[in-house]
mmCIF file with all atom_site columns, C-alpha atoms in Angstrom:
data_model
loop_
_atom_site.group_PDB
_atom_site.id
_atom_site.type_symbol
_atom_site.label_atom_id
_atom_site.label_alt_id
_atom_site.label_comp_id
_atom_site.label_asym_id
_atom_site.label_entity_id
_atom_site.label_seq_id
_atom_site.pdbx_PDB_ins_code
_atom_site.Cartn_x
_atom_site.Cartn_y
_atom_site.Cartn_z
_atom_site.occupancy
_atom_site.B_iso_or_equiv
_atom_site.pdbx_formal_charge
_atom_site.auth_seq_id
_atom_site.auth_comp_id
_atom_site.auth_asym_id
_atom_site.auth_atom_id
_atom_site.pdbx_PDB_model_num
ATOM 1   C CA . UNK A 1 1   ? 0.000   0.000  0.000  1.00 0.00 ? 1   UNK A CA 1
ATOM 2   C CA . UNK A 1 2   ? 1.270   3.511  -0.911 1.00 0.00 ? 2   UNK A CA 1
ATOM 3   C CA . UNK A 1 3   ? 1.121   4.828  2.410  1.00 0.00 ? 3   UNK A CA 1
ATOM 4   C CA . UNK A 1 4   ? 2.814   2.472  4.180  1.00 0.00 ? 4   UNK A CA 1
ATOM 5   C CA . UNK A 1 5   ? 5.887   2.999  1.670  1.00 0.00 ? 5   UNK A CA 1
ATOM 6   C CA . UNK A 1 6   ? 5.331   6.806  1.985  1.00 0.00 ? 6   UNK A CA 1
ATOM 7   C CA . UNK A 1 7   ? 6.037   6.365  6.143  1.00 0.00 ? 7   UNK A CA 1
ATOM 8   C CA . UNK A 1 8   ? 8.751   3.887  6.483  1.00 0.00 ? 8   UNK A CA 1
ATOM 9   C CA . UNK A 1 9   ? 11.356  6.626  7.121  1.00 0.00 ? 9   UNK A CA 1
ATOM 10  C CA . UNK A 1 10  ? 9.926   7.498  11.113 1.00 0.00 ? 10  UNK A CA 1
ATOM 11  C CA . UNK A 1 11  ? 11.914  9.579  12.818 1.00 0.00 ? 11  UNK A CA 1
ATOM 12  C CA . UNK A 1 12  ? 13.573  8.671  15.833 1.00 0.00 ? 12  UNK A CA 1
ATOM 13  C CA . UNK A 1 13  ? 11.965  10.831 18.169 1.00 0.00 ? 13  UNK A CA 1
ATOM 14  C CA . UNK A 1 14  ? 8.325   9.867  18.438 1.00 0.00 ? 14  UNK A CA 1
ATOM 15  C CA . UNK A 1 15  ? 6.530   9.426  20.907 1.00 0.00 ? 15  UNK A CA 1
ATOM 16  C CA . UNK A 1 16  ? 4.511   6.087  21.227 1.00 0.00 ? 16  UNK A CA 1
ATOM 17  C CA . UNK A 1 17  ? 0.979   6.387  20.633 1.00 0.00 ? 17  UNK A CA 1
ATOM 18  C CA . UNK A 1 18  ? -1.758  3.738  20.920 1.00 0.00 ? 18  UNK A CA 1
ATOM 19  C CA . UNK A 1 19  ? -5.258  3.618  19.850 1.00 0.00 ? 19  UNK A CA 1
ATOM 20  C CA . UNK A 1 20  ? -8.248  1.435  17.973 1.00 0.00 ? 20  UNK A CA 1
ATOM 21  C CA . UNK A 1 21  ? -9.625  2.555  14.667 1.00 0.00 ? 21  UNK A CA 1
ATOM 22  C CA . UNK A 1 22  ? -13.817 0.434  14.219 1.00 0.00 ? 22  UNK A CA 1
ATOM 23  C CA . UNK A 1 23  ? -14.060 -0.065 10.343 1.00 0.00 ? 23  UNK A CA 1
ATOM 24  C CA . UNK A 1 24  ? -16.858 -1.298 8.635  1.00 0.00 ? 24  UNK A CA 1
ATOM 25  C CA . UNK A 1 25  ? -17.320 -5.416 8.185  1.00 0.00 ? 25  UNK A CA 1
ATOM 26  C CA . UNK A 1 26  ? -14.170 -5.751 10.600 1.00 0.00 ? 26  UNK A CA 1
ATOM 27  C CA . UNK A 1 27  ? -15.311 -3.812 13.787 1.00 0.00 ? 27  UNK A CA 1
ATOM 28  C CA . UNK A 1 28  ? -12.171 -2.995 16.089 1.00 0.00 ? 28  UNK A CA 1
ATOM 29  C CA . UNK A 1 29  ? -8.876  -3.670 16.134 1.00 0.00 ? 29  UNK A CA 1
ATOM 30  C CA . UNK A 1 30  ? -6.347  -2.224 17.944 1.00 0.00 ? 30  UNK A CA 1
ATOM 31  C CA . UNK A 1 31  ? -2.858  -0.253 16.582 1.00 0.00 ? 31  UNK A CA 1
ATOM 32  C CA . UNK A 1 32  ? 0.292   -0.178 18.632 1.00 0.00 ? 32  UNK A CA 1
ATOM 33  C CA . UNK A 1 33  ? 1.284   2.462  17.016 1.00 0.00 ? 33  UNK A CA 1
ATOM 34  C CA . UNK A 1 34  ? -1.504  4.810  15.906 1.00 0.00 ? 34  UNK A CA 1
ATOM 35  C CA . UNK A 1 35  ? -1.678  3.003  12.609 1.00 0.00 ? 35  UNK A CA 1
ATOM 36  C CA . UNK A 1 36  ? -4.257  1.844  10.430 1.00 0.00 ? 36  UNK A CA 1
ATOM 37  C CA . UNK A 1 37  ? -3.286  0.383  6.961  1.00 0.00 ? 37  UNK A CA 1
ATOM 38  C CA . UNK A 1 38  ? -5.108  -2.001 5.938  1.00 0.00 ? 38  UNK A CA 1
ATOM 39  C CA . UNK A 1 39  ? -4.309  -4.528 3.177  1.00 0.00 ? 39  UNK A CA 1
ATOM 40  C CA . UNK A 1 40  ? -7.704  -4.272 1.772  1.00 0.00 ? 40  UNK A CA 1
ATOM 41  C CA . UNK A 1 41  ? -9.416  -0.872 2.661  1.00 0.00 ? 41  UNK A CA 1
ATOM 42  C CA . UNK A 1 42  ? -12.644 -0.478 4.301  1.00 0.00 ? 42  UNK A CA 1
ATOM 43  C CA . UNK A 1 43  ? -14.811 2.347  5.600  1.00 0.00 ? 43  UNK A CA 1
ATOM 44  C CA . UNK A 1 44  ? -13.522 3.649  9.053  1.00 0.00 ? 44  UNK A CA 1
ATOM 45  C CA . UNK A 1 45  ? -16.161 4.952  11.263 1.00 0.00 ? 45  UNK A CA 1
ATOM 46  C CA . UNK A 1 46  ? -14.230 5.265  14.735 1.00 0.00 ? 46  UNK A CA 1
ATOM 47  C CA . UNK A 1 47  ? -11.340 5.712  16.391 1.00 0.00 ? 47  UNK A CA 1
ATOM 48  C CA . UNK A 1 48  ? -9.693  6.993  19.418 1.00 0.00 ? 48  UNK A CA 1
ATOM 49  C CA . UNK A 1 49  ? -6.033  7.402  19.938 1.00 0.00 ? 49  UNK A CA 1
ATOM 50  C CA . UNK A 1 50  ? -3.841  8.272  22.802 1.00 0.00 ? 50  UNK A CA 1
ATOM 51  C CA . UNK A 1 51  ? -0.367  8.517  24.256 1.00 0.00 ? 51  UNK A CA 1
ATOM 52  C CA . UNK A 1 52  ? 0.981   5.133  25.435 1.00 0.00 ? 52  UNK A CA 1
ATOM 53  C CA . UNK A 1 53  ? 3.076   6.686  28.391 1.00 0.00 ? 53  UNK A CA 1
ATOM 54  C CA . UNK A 1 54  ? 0.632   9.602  28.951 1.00 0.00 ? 54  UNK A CA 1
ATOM 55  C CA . UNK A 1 55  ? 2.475   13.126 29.942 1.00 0.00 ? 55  UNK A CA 1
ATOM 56  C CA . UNK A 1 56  ? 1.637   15.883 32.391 1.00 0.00 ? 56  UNK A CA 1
ATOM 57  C CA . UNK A 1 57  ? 2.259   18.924 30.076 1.00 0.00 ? 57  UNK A CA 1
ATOM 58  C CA . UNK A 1 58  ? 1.377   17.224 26.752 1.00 0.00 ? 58  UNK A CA 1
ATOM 59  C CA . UNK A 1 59  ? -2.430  15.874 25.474 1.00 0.00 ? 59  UNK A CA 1
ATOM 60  C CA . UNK A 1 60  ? -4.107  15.456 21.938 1.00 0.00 ? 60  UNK A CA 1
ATOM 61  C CA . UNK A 1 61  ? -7.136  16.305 21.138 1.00 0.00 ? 61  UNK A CA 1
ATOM 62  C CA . UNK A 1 62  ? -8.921  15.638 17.855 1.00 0.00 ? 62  UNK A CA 1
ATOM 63  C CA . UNK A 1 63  ? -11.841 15.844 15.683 1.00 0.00 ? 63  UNK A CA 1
ATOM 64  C CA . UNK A 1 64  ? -13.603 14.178 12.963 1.00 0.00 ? 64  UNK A CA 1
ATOM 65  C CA . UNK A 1 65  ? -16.121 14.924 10.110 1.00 0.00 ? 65  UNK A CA 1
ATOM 66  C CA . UNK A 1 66  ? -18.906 12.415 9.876  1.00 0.00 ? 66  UNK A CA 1
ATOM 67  C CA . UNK A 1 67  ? -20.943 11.735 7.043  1.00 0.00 ? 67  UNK A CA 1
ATOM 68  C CA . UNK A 1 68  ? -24.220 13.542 7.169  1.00 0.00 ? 68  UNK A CA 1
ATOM 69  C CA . UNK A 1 69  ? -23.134 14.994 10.832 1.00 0.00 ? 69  UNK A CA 1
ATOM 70  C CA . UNK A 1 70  ? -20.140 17.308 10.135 1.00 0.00 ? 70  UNK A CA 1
ATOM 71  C CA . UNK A 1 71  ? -17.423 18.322 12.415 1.00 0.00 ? 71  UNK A CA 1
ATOM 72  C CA . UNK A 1 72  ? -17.516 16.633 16.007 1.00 0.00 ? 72  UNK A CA 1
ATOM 73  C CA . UNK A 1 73  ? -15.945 19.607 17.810 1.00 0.00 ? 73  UNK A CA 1
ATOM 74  C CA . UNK A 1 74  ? -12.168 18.690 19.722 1.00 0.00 ? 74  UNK A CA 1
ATOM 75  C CA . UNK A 1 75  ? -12.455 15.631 21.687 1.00 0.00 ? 75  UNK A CA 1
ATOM 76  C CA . UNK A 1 76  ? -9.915  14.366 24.960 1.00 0.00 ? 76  UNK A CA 1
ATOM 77  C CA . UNK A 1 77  ? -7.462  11.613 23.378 1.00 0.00 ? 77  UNK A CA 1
ATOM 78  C CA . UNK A 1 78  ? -9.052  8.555  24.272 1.00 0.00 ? 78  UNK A CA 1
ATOM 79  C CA . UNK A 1 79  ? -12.344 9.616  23.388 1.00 0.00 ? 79  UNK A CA 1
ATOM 80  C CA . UNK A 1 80  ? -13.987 7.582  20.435 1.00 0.00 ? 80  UNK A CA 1
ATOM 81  C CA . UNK A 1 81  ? -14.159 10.067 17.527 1.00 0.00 ? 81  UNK A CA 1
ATOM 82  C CA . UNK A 1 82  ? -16.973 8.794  14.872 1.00 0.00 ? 82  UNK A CA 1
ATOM 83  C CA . UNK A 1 83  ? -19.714 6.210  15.270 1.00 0.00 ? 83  UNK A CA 1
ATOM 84  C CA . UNK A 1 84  ? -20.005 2.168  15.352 1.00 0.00 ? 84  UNK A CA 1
ATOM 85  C CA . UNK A 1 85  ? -23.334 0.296  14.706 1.00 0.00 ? 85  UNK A CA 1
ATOM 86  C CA . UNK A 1 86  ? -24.517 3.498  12.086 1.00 0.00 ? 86  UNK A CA 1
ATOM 87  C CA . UNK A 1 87  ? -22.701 2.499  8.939  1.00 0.00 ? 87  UNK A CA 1
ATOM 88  C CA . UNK A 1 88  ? -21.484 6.406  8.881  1.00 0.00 ? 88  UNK A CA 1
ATOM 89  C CA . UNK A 1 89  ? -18.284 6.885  7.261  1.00 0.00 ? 89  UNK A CA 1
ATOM 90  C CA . UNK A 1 90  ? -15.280 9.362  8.497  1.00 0.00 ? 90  UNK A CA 1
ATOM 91  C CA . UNK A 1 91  ? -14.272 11.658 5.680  1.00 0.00 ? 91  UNK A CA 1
ATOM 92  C CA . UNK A 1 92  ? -12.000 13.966 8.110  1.00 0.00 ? 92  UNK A CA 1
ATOM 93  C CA . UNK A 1 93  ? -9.979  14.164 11.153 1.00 0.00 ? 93  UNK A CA 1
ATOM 94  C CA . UNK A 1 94  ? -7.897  16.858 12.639 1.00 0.00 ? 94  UNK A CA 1
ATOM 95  C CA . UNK A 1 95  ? -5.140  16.537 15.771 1.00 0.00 ? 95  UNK A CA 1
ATOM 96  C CA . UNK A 1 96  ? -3.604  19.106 17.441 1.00 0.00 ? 96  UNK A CA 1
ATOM 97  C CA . UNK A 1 97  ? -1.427  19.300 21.006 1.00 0.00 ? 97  UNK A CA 1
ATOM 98  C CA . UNK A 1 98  ? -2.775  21.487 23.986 1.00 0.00 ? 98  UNK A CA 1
ATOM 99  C CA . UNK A 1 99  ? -0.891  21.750 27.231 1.00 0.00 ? 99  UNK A CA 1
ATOM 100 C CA . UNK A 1 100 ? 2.365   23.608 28.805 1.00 0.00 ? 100 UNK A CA 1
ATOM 101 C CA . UNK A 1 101 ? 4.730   21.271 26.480 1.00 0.00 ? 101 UNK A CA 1
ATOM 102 C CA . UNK A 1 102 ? 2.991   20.886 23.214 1.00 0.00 ? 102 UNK A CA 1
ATOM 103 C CA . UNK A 1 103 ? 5.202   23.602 21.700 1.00 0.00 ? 103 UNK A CA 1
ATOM 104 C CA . UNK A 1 104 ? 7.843   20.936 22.544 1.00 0.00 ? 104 UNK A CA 1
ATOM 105 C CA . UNK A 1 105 ? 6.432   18.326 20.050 1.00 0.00 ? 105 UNK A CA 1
ATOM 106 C CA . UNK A 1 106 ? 4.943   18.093 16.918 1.00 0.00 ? 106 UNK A CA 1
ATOM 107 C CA . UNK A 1 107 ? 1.824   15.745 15.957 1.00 0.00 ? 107 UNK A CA 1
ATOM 108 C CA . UNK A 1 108 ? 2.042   14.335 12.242 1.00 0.00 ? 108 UNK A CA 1
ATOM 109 C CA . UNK A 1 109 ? -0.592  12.176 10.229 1.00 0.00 ? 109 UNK A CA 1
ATOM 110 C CA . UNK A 1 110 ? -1.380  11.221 6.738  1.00 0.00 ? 110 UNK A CA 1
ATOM 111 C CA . UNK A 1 111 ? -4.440  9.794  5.624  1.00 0.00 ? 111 UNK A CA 1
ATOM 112 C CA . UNK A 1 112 ? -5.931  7.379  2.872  1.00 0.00 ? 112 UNK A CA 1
ATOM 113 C CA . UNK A 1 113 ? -9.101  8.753  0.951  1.00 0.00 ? 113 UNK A CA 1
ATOM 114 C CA . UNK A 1 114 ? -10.923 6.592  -1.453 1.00 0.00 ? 114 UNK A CA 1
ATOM 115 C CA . UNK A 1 115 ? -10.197 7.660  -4.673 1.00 0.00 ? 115 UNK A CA 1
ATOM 116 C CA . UNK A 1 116 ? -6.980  9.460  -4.038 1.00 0.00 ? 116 UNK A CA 1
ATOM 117 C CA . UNK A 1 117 ? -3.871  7.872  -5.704 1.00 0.00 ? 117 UNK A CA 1
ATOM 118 C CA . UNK A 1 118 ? -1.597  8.866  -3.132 1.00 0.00 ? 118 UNK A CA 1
ATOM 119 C CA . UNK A 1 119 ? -1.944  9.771  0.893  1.00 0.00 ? 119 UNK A CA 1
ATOM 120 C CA . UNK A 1 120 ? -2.309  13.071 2.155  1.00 0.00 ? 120 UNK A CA 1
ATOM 121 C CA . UNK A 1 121 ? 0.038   14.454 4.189  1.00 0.00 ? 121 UNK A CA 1
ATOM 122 C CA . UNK A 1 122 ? 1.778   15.444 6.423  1.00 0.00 ? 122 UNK A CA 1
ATOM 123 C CA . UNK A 1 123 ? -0.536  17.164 8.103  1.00 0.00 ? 123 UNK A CA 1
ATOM 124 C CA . UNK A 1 124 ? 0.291   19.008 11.321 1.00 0.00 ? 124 UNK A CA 1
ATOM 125 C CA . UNK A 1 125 ? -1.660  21.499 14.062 1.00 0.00 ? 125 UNK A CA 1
ATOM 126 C CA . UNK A 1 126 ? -5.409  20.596 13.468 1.00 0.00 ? 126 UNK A CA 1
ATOM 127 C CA . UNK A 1 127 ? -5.232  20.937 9.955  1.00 0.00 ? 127 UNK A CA 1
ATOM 128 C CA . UNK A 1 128 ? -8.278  18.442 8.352  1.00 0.00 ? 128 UNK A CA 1
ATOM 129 C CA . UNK A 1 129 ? -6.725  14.905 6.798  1.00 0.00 ? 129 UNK A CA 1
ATOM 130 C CA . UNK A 1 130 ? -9.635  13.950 4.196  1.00 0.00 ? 130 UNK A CA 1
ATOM 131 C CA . UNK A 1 131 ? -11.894 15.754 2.443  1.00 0.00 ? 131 UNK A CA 1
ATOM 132 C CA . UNK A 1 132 ? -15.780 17.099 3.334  1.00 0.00 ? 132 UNK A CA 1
ATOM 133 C CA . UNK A 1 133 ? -18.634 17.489 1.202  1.00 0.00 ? 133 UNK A CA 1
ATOM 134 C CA . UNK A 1 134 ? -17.359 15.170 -1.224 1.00 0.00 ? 134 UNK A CA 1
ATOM 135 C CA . UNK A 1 135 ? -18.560 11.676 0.266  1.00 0.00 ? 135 UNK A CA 1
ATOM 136 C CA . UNK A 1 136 ? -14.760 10.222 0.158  1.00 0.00 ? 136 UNK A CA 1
ATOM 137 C CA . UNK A 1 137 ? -14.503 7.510  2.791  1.00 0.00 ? 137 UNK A CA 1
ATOM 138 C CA . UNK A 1 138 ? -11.352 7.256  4.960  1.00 0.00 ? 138 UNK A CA 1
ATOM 139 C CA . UNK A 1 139 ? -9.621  4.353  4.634  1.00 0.00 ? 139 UNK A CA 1
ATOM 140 C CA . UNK A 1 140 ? -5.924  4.436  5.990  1.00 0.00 ? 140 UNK A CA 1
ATOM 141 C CA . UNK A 1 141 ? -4.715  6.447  8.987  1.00 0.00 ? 141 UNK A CA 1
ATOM 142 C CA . UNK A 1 142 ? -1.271  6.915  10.874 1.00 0.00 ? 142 UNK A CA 1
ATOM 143 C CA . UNK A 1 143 ? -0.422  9.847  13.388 1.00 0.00 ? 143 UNK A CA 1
ATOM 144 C CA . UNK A 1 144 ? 2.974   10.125 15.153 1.00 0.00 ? 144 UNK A CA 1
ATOM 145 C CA . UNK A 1 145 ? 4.037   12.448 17.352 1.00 0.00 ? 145 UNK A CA 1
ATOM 146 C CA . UNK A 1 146 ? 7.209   13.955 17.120 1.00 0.00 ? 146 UNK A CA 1
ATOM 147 C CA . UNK A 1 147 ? 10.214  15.990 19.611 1.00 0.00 ? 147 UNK A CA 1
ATOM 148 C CA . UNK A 1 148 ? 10.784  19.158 18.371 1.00 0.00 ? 148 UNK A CA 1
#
């Protein structure tokens, strides 16, 4: 899969990040490392990441556009993002830092949209992976976060 190739280089500063990503005819499965590439792509409706050794000074916080709901609003990390049981597909997401050390660190991710030859990405700061108002499912995911 493209994106894989695109994100074999990782740096060696990230930070570990866990999470589970719920996609359609598969349910969830859990990522060790805030990845989801599947070898045959299907819808993702859910997912919640978080830091595997959480910090004091450092938290993510995301959102997600849903089809025919729009823009979640910024969630806690660990907070589901999405739906399960609706058959809703994620077209967006968006992850950003907040706390006394986020200027310390940098969250990346890249995203797979059906229909798109090659991943988007990297984005950084909040900035929306995906596309909205153009019914594009999201099928691949990876965020890392990064020292400065």
């Amino acid at each position: 899969m493209m994106l894989a190739s695109t994100l074999n280089a990782a740096p060696s500063k990230t930070v570990a990040l866990v999470g589970t990503v719920h996609s359609e005819d598969i349910g969830n499965q859990s990522s060790s490392r805030a990845t989801w590439l599947p070898t045959q792509p299907k819808r993702i409706e859910q997912f919640e990441f978080h830091l595997k050794r959480p910090m004091k000074a450092v938290q993510l916080e995301y959102q997600c556009h849903l089809q025919d709901i729009g823009d979640s609003g910024w969630l806690p990390e660990g907070t589901p993002c999405g739906t399960q049981g609706e058959s809703r597909r994620l077209e967006a997401f968006g992850i950003r830092l907040r706390g006394e050390g986020a200027h310390l660190y940098t969250v990346r991710y890249w995203c797979l949209v059906e229909g798109m030859e090659r991943p988007m990405g990297p984005l950084t700061d909040g900035a929306m992976c995906g596309t909205t108002g153009e019914s594009r499912k999201l099928l691949g995911m990876q965020v890392e976060l990064v020292r400065k």
